[in-house]
Amino acid sequence: MENLLIKYKNGFRIKNSLSNLYLYLEEIQSSEGGKTYQLGAELNPNNTVWKLREAEGGYVYIKISTPVGDFYLTCTENNNIESGKFIGGDNQKFIVQSRGKDLFIIRTKISQNKYVIELKDKKIGINDKVKQAISKHSPEQHWIFEPIENKIKLKAANPNMETKHEKVVKTVVYKGDELVHTIVYVK
Protein backbone atom coordinates (compact mmCIF):
# COMPACT_ATOMS: atom_id res chain seq x y z
CA MET A 1 0.00 0.00 0.00
CA GLU A 2 2.92 2.33 0.74
CA ASN A 3 3.94 2.31 -2.95
CA LEU A 4 0.47 3.49 -3.97
CA LEU A 5 0.51 6.27 -1.39
CA ILE A 6 3.85 7.46 -2.77
CA LYS A 7 3.05 6.96 -6.46
CA TYR A 8 -0.25 8.82 -6.24
CA LYS A 9 0.75 11.43 -3.64
CA ASN A 10 -0.19 14.25 -6.06
CA GLY A 11 -3.55 12.62 -6.73
CA PHE A 12 -5.01 10.62 -9.58
CA ARG A 13 -8.02 10.40 -11.87
CA ILE A 14 -10.12 7.22 -11.74
CA LYS A 15 -11.32 5.97 -15.14
CA ASN A 16 -13.47 2.90 -15.69
CA SER A 17 -11.79 0.51 -18.16
CA LEU A 18 -15.08 -0.54 -19.81
CA SER A 19 -16.79 2.83 -20.27
CA ASN A 20 -13.71 5.15 -20.28
CA LEU A 21 -15.72 7.47 -18.01
CA TYR A 22 -14.08 9.30 -15.11
CA LEU A 23 -15.39 9.14 -11.58
CA TYR A 24 -16.06 12.68 -10.38
CA LEU A 25 -17.89 14.69 -7.76
CA GLU A 26 -20.75 16.81 -9.06
CA GLU A 27 -22.24 19.79 -7.28
CA ILE A 28 -26.03 19.70 -7.56
CA GLN A 29 -28.26 22.67 -6.82
CA SER A 30 -31.37 21.45 -5.03
CA SER A 31 -34.83 22.92 -5.54
CA GLU A 32 -34.54 24.43 -2.03
CA GLY A 33 -31.41 26.32 -3.08
CA GLY A 34 -28.98 24.08 -1.16
CA LYS A 35 -26.06 22.22 -2.68
CA THR A 36 -25.40 18.51 -2.55
CA TYR A 37 -22.38 16.61 -3.85
CA GLN A 38 -22.89 13.35 -5.69
CA LEU A 39 -20.77 10.93 -7.68
CA GLY A 40 -21.11 10.86 -11.43
CA ALA A 41 -19.17 9.65 -14.45
CA GLU A 42 -18.37 11.60 -17.61
CA LEU A 43 -15.67 11.73 -20.27
CA ASN A 44 -13.85 14.91 -19.15
CA PRO A 45 -15.51 16.37 -16.06
CA ASN A 46 -14.14 18.76 -13.46
CA ASN A 47 -13.61 17.59 -9.87
CA THR A 48 -11.75 14.40 -10.77
CA VAL A 49 -8.56 14.54 -8.66
CA TRP A 50 -8.75 11.86 -5.97
CA LYS A 51 -6.23 11.08 -3.24
CA LEU A 52 -5.52 8.08 -1.05
CA ARG A 53 -5.42 8.44 2.71
CA GLU A 54 -4.03 5.59 4.77
CA ALA A 55 -6.31 3.63 7.08
CA GLU A 56 -5.30 0.79 9.38
CA GLY A 57 -4.82 -2.81 8.24
CA GLY A 58 -3.75 -2.05 4.65
CA TYR A 59 -6.96 -0.18 3.84
CA VAL A 60 -7.23 3.31 2.40
CA TYR A 61 -9.79 6.07 2.25
CA ILE A 62 -10.36 7.57 -1.21
CA LYS A 63 -11.09 11.27 -1.01
CA ILE A 64 -11.59 14.30 -3.18
CA SER A 65 -11.05 17.88 -2.01
CA THR A 66 -13.45 20.69 -2.91
CA PRO A 67 -13.75 24.34 -1.87
CA VAL A 68 -16.35 23.27 0.73
CA GLY A 69 -14.30 20.40 2.17
CA ASP A 70 -13.23 16.82 1.57
CA PHE A 71 -15.58 14.07 0.42
CA TYR A 72 -14.87 10.32 0.65
CA LEU A 73 -16.09 7.34 -1.33
CA THR A 74 -18.72 5.74 0.89
CA CYS A 75 -20.68 2.48 0.61
CA THR A 76 -24.37 3.06 1.35
CA GLU A 77 -27.63 1.09 1.30
CA ASN A 78 -28.44 -1.07 -1.74
CA ASN A 79 -24.70 -1.42 -2.49
CA ASN A 80 -24.46 2.14 -3.83
CA ILE A 81 -21.20 4.07 -3.72
CA GLU A 82 -21.71 7.74 -2.90
CA SER A 83 -19.72 10.69 -1.59
CA GLY A 84 -19.77 11.51 2.09
CA LYS A 85 -18.04 13.44 4.82
CA PHE A 86 -15.35 11.55 6.72
CA ILE A 87 -16.66 9.23 9.44
CA GLY A 88 -13.87 6.64 9.38
CA GLY A 89 -16.18 3.62 9.33
CA ASP A 90 -15.69 0.37 7.44
CA ASN A 91 -18.03 1.70 4.74
CA GLN A 92 -15.32 4.22 3.76
CA LYS A 93 -12.38 1.77 3.73
CA PHE A 94 -11.09 0.12 0.58
CA ILE A 95 -8.29 -2.13 -0.61
CA VAL A 96 -6.85 -1.06 -3.94
CA GLN A 97 -5.61 -4.21 -5.69
CA SER A 98 -3.40 -4.05 -8.79
CA ARG A 99 -4.48 -5.79 -12.00
CA GLY A 100 -1.46 -4.49 -13.95
CA LYS A 101 0.24 -1.14 -14.41
CA ASP A 102 -2.16 1.63 -13.30
CA LEU A 103 -5.18 -0.75 -13.55
CA PHE A 104 -6.91 -1.69 -10.29
CA ILE A 105 -9.93 -3.20 -8.63
CA ILE A 106 -11.24 -1.45 -5.51
CA ARG A 107 -12.46 -3.87 -2.81
CA THR A 108 -14.82 -2.69 -0.07
CA LYS A 109 -14.08 -3.51 3.58
CA ILE A 110 -17.76 -3.39 4.53
CA SER A 111 -18.24 -6.53 2.36
CA GLN A 112 -15.23 -8.33 3.89
CA ASN A 113 -13.43 -7.62 0.55
CA LYS A 114 -15.88 -9.79 -1.45
CA TYR A 115 -17.37 -6.81 -3.29
CA VAL A 116 -15.63 -4.34 -5.58
CA ILE A 117 -16.65 -1.00 -7.03
CA GLU A 118 -18.10 -1.16 -10.54
CA LEU A 119 -19.60 1.10 -13.18
CA LYS A 120 -22.11 -1.01 -15.06
CA ASP A 121 -22.92 1.02 -18.14
CA LYS A 122 -21.97 4.04 -20.21
CA LYS A 123 -25.24 5.84 -19.49
CA ILE A 124 -24.60 9.26 -18.00
CA GLY A 125 -26.50 9.79 -14.81
CA ILE A 126 -25.89 10.66 -11.22
CA ASN A 127 -25.31 8.40 -8.27
CA ASP A 128 -27.21 5.33 -9.40
CA LYS A 129 -24.59 3.58 -11.47
CA VAL A 130 -21.50 3.48 -9.23
CA LYS A 131 -22.07 0.40 -7.10
CA GLN A 132 -20.33 -2.38 -5.26
CA ALA A 133 -20.87 -5.94 -6.50
CA ILE A 134 -19.35 -9.41 -6.17
CA SER A 135 -15.89 -9.47 -7.76
CA LYS A 136 -16.07 -11.10 -11.21
CA HIS A 137 -12.83 -9.69 -12.70
CA SER A 138 -14.93 -8.09 -15.43
CA PRO A 139 -14.01 -4.83 -17.22
CA GLU A 140 -16.72 -2.73 -15.51
CA GLN A 141 -14.90 -3.51 -12.24
CA HIS A 142 -11.45 -2.44 -13.49
CA TRP A 143 -10.29 1.10 -12.87
CA ILE A 144 -7.41 2.94 -14.50
CA PHE A 145 -5.58 5.22 -12.09
CA GLU A 146 -4.09 8.15 -14.01
CA PRO A 147 -1.51 9.85 -11.80
CA ILE A 148 -1.49 13.63 -11.54
CA GLU A 149 2.06 14.68 -12.17
CA ASN A 150 3.74 17.82 -10.93
CA LYS A 151 4.24 20.31 -13.72
CA ILE A 152 7.96 20.60 -14.31
CA LYS A 153 9.20 23.91 -15.62
CA LEU A 154 12.12 23.53 -17.95
CA LYS A 155 14.85 26.12 -17.55
CA ALA A 156 16.12 26.81 -21.03
CA ALA A 157 18.93 28.97 -22.21
CA ASN A 158 16.46 30.48 -24.66
CA PRO A 159 13.75 32.35 -22.66
CA ASN A 160 11.40 32.15 -25.67
CA MET A 161 11.37 28.36 -25.52
CA GLU A 162 7.98 26.90 -24.58
CA THR A 163 7.48 24.43 -21.77
CA LYS A 164 6.03 21.15 -23.03
CA HIS A 165 4.31 18.57 -20.86
CA GLU A 166 3.85 15.07 -22.23
CA LYS A 167 2.21 12.20 -20.47
CA VAL A 168 2.64 8.58 -21.46
CA VAL A 169 -0.65 6.72 -21.05
CA LYS A 170 -0.88 2.94 -21.00
CA THR A 171 -4.16 1.06 -21.28
CA VAL A 172 -4.29 -2.67 -20.65
CA VAL A 173 -7.09 -5.16 -21.27
CA TYR A 174 -7.50 -8.38 -19.31
CA LYS A 175 -9.54 -11.51 -19.98
CA GLY A 176 -9.85 -13.10 -16.56
CA ASP A 177 -6.35 -12.85 -15.12
CA GLU A 178 -4.62 -12.97 -18.53
CA LEU A 179 -3.23 -9.82 -20.19
CA VAL A 180 -4.84 -9.62 -23.66
CA HIS A 181 -3.90 -6.22 -25.09
CA THR A 182 -1.74 -3.20 -24.26
CA ILE A 183 -1.94 0.25 -25.84
CA VAL A 184 0.66 2.96 -25.10
CA TYR A 185 0.43 6.52 -26.41
CA VAL A 186 1.66 10.04 -25.60
CA LYS A 187 -0.79 12.78 -24.70
mmCIF file of C-alpha atoms in Angstrom:
data_model
loop_
_atom_site.group_PDB
_atom_site.id
_atom_site.type_symbol
_atom_site.label_atom_id
_atom_site.label_comp_id
_atom_site.label_asym_id
_atom_site.label_seq_id
_atom_site.Cartn_x
_atom_site.Cartn_y
_atom_site.Cartn_z
ATOM 1 C CA MET A 1 0.000 0.000 0.000
ATOM 2 C CA GLU A 2 2.915 2.330 0.739
ATOM 3 C CA ASN A 3 3.944 2.309 -2.949
ATOM 4 C CA LEU A 4 0.473 3.490 -3.972
ATOM 5 C CA LEU A 5 0.512 6.265 -1.390
ATOM 6 C CA ILE A 6 3.854 7.463 -2.772
ATOM 7 C CA LYS A 7 3.051 6.962 -6.459
ATOM 8 C CA TYR A 8 -0.252 8.818 -6.241
ATOM 9 C CA LYS A 9 0.746 11.430 -3.638
ATOM 10 C CA ASN A 10 -0.190 14.250 -6.057
ATOM 11 C CA GLY A 11 -3.551 12.618 -6.727
ATOM 12 C CA PHE A 12 -5.014 10.620 -9.582
ATOM 13 C CA ARG A 13 -8.015 10.399 -11.866
ATOM 14 C CA ILE A 14 -10.125 7.220 -11.737
ATOM 15 C CA LYS A 15 -11.323 5.971 -15.141
ATOM 16 C CA ASN A 16 -13.471 2.898 -15.693
ATOM 17 C CA SER A 17 -11.792 0.506 -18.157
ATOM 18 C CA LEU A 18 -15.080 -0.536 -19.810
ATOM 19 C CA SER A 19 -16.785 2.827 -20.266
ATOM 20 C CA ASN A 20 -13.714 5.145 -20.276
ATOM 21 C CA LEU A 21 -15.723 7.471 -18.009
ATOM 22 C CA TYR A 22 -14.084 9.300 -15.107
ATOM 23 C CA LEU A 23 -15.392 9.144 -11.576
ATOM 24 C CA TYR A 24 -16.062 12.678 -10.376
ATOM 25 C CA LEU A 25 -17.894 14.690 -7.757
ATOM 26 C CA GLU A 26 -20.747 16.811 -9.057
ATOM 27 C CA GLU A 27 -22.237 19.788 -7.277
ATOM 28 C CA ILE A 28 -26.031 19.704 -7.556
ATOM 29 C CA GLN A 29 -28.260 22.672 -6.820
ATOM 30 C CA SER A 30 -31.375 21.451 -5.026
ATOM 31 C CA SER A 31 -34.832 22.924 -5.539
ATOM 32 C CA GLU A 32 -34.541 24.427 -2.035
ATOM 33 C CA GLY A 33 -31.408 26.317 -3.079
ATOM 34 C CA GLY A 34 -28.981 24.081 -1.163
ATOM 35 C CA LYS A 35 -26.062 22.217 -2.683
ATOM 36 C CA THR A 36 -25.396 18.512 -2.548
ATOM 37 C CA TYR A 37 -22.382 16.613 -3.849
ATOM 38 C CA GLN A 38 -22.894 13.349 -5.686
ATOM 39 C CA LEU A 39 -20.775 10.928 -7.679
ATOM 40 C CA GLY A 40 -21.113 10.861 -11.426
ATOM 41 C CA ALA A 41 -19.171 9.652 -14.453
ATOM 42 C CA GLU A 42 -18.365 11.598 -17.609
ATOM 43 C CA LEU A 43 -15.666 11.729 -20.268
ATOM 44 C CA ASN A 44 -13.848 14.908 -19.149
ATOM 45 C CA PRO A 45 -15.509 16.366 -16.064
ATOM 46 C CA ASN A 46 -14.138 18.759 -13.459
ATOM 47 C CA ASN A 47 -13.607 17.586 -9.871
ATOM 48 C CA THR A 48 -11.746 14.402 -10.767
ATOM 49 C CA VAL A 49 -8.560 14.537 -8.663
ATOM 50 C CA TRP A 50 -8.753 11.860 -5.971
ATOM 51 C CA LYS A 51 -6.234 11.080 -3.240
ATOM 52 C CA LEU A 52 -5.520 8.078 -1.047
ATOM 53 C CA ARG A 53 -5.416 8.442 2.712
ATOM 54 C CA GLU A 54 -4.025 5.588 4.768
ATOM 55 C CA ALA A 55 -6.314 3.635 7.079
ATOM 56 C CA GLU A 56 -5.304 0.791 9.382
ATOM 57 C CA GLY A 57 -4.821 -2.809 8.240
ATOM 58 C CA GLY A 58 -3.749 -2.049 4.651
ATOM 59 C CA TYR A 59 -6.955 -0.185 3.841
ATOM 60 C CA VAL A 60 -7.226 3.306 2.396
ATOM 61 C CA TYR A 61 -9.789 6.070 2.252
ATOM 62 C CA ILE A 62 -10.357 7.569 -1.205
ATOM 63 C CA LYS A 63 -11.087 11.273 -1.010
ATOM 64 C CA ILE A 64 -11.588 14.302 -3.182
ATOM 65 C CA SER A 65 -11.049 17.881 -2.011
ATOM 66 C CA THR A 66 -13.447 20.687 -2.908
ATOM 67 C CA PRO A 67 -13.747 24.341 -1.865
ATOM 68 C CA VAL A 68 -16.349 23.266 0.728
ATOM 69 C CA GLY A 69 -14.304 20.397 2.173
ATOM 70 C CA ASP A 70 -13.228 16.824 1.568
ATOM 71 C CA PHE A 71 -15.584 14.069 0.418
ATOM 72 C CA TYR A 72 -14.875 10.321 0.651
ATOM 73 C CA LEU A 73 -16.091 7.341 -1.334
ATOM 74 C CA THR A 74 -18.718 5.740 0.894
ATOM 75 C CA CYS A 75 -20.677 2.477 0.614
ATOM 76 C CA THR A 76 -24.373 3.059 1.351
ATOM 77 C CA GLU A 77 -27.630 1.092 1.296
ATOM 78 C CA ASN A 78 -28.440 -1.065 -1.739
ATOM 79 C CA ASN A 79 -24.697 -1.415 -2.495
ATOM 80 C CA ASN A 80 -24.462 2.139 -3.832
ATOM 81 C CA ILE A 81 -21.200 4.067 -3.722
ATOM 82 C CA GLU A 82 -21.706 7.737 -2.903
ATOM 83 C CA SER A 83 -19.724 10.689 -1.589
ATOM 84 C CA GLY A 84 -19.773 11.510 2.091
ATOM 85 C CA LYS A 85 -18.037 13.441 4.821
ATOM 86 C CA PHE A 86 -15.346 11.546 6.724
ATOM 87 C CA ILE A 87 -16.663 9.233 9.440
ATOM 88 C CA GLY A 88 -13.868 6.638 9.379
ATOM 89 C CA GLY A 89 -16.185 3.621 9.328
ATOM 90 C CA ASP A 90 -15.688 0.369 7.435
ATOM 91 C CA ASN A 91 -18.027 1.696 4.744
ATOM 92 C CA GLN A 92 -15.316 4.216 3.759
ATOM 93 C CA LYS A 93 -12.377 1.773 3.734
ATOM 94 C CA PHE A 94 -11.091 0.120 0.579
ATOM 95 C CA ILE A 95 -8.289 -2.131 -0.610
ATOM 96 C CA VAL A 96 -6.852 -1.064 -3.944
ATOM 97 C CA GLN A 97 -5.611 -4.214 -5.694
ATOM 98 C CA SER A 98 -3.402 -4.047 -8.791
ATOM 99 C CA ARG A 99 -4.479 -5.794 -12.002
ATOM 100 C CA GLY A 100 -1.460 -4.494 -13.954
ATOM 101 C CA LYS A 101 0.242 -1.137 -14.407
ATOM 102 C CA ASP A 102 -2.159 1.626 -13.305
ATOM 103 C CA LEU A 103 -5.176 -0.755 -13.546
ATOM 104 C CA PHE A 104 -6.910 -1.693 -10.294
ATOM 105 C CA ILE A 105 -9.931 -3.199 -8.625
ATOM 106 C CA ILE A 106 -11.239 -1.446 -5.509
ATOM 107 C CA ARG A 107 -12.456 -3.867 -2.812
ATOM 108 C CA THR A 108 -14.824 -2.693 -0.074
ATOM 109 C CA LYS A 109 -14.076 -3.512 3.576
ATOM 110 C CA ILE A 110 -17.756 -3.390 4.534
ATOM 111 C CA SER A 111 -18.245 -6.534 2.363
ATOM 112 C CA GLN A 112 -15.230 -8.328 3.891
ATOM 113 C CA ASN A 113 -13.433 -7.621 0.554
ATOM 114 C CA LYS A 114 -15.880 -9.789 -1.450
ATOM 115 C CA TYR A 115 -17.369 -6.808 -3.294
ATOM 116 C CA VAL A 116 -15.631 -4.342 -5.579
ATOM 117 C CA ILE A 117 -16.651 -0.996 -7.026
ATOM 118 C CA GLU A 118 -18.103 -1.161 -10.536
ATOM 119 C CA LEU A 119 -19.602 1.102 -13.179
ATOM 120 C CA LYS A 120 -22.113 -1.014 -15.060
ATOM 121 C CA ASP A 121 -22.916 1.015 -18.140
ATOM 122 C CA LYS A 122 -21.973 4.041 -20.211
ATOM 123 C CA LYS A 123 -25.238 5.839 -19.495
ATOM 124 C CA ILE A 124 -24.595 9.265 -18.000
ATOM 125 C CA GLY A 125 -26.496 9.792 -14.807
ATOM 126 C CA ILE A 126 -25.889 10.663 -11.216
ATOM 127 C CA ASN A 127 -25.315 8.398 -8.271
ATOM 128 C CA ASP A 128 -27.213 5.327 -9.404
ATOM 129 C CA LYS A 129 -24.589 3.575 -11.473
ATOM 130 C CA VAL A 130 -21.504 3.476 -9.234
ATOM 131 C CA LYS A 131 -22.075 0.399 -7.097
ATOM 132 C CA GLN A 132 -20.334 -2.385 -5.262
ATOM 133 C CA ALA A 133 -20.869 -5.944 -6.504
ATOM 134 C CA ILE A 134 -19.351 -9.407 -6.166
ATOM 135 C CA SER A 135 -15.887 -9.473 -7.763
ATOM 136 C CA LYS A 136 -16.069 -11.104 -11.211
ATOM 137 C CA HIS A 137 -12.830 -9.694 -12.697
ATOM 138 C CA SER A 138 -14.927 -8.088 -15.428
ATOM 139 C CA PRO A 139 -14.012 -4.826 -17.225
ATOM 140 C CA GLU A 140 -16.718 -2.730 -15.511
ATOM 141 C CA GLN A 141 -14.895 -3.513 -12.241
ATOM 142 C CA HIS A 142 -11.452 -2.444 -13.494
ATOM 143 C CA TRP A 143 -10.292 1.103 -12.866
ATOM 144 C CA ILE A 144 -7.410 2.941 -14.503
ATOM 145 C CA PHE A 145 -5.575 5.224 -12.095
ATOM 146 C CA GLU A 146 -4.090 8.147 -14.008
ATOM 147 C CA PRO A 147 -1.510 9.851 -11.801
ATOM 148 C CA ILE A 148 -1.487 13.627 -11.536
ATOM 149 C CA GLU A 149 2.063 14.683 -12.174
ATOM 150 C CA ASN A 150 3.743 17.820 -10.925
ATOM 151 C CA LYS A 151 4.239 20.308 -13.715
ATOM 152 C CA ILE A 152 7.962 20.601 -14.307
ATOM 153 C CA LYS A 153 9.197 23.914 -15.617
ATOM 154 C CA LEU A 154 12.119 23.533 -17.952
ATOM 155 C CA LYS A 155 14.847 26.118 -17.547
ATOM 156 C CA ALA A 156 16.116 26.812 -21.026
ATOM 157 C CA ALA A 157 18.934 28.970 -22.214
ATOM 158 C CA ASN A 158 16.464 30.477 -24.656
ATOM 159 C CA PRO A 159 13.748 32.350 -22.663
ATOM 160 C CA ASN A 160 11.400 32.150 -25.670
ATOM 161 C CA MET A 161 11.375 28.360 -25.519
ATOM 162 C CA GLU A 162 7.982 26.899 -24.581
ATOM 163 C CA THR A 163 7.480 24.432 -21.772
ATOM 164 C CA LYS A 164 6.034 21.154 -23.034
ATOM 165 C CA HIS A 165 4.306 18.566 -20.865
ATOM 166 C CA GLU A 166 3.851 15.071 -22.225
ATOM 167 C CA LYS A 167 2.213 12.196 -20.475
ATOM 168 C CA VAL A 168 2.643 8.581 -21.457
ATOM 169 C CA VAL A 169 -0.646 6.719 -21.052
ATOM 170 C CA LYS A 170 -0.877 2.942 -21.002
ATOM 171 C CA THR A 171 -4.160 1.063 -21.276
ATOM 172 C CA VAL A 172 -4.290 -2.671 -20.648
ATOM 173 C CA VAL A 173 -7.091 -5.159 -21.271
ATOM 174 C CA TYR A 174 -7.504 -8.381 -19.309
ATOM 175 C CA LYS A 175 -9.539 -11.510 -19.981
ATOM 176 C CA GLY A 176 -9.854 -13.096 -16.563
ATOM 177 C CA ASP A 177 -6.352 -12.853 -15.120
ATOM 178 C CA GLU A 178 -4.625 -12.970 -18.529
ATOM 179 C CA LEU A 179 -3.234 -9.820 -20.191
ATOM 180 C CA VAL A 180 -4.836 -9.623 -23.656
ATOM 181 C CA HIS A 181 -3.896 -6.222 -25.093
ATOM 182 C CA THR A 182 -1.742 -3.197 -24.256
ATOM 183 C CA ILE A 183 -1.944 0.254 -25.835
ATOM 184 C CA VAL A 184 0.660 2.959 -25.095
ATOM 185 C CA TYR A 185 0.426 6.523 -26.414
ATOM 186 C CA VAL A 186 1.655 10.039 -25.598
ATOM 187 C CA LYS A 187 -0.790 12.784 -24.701
#
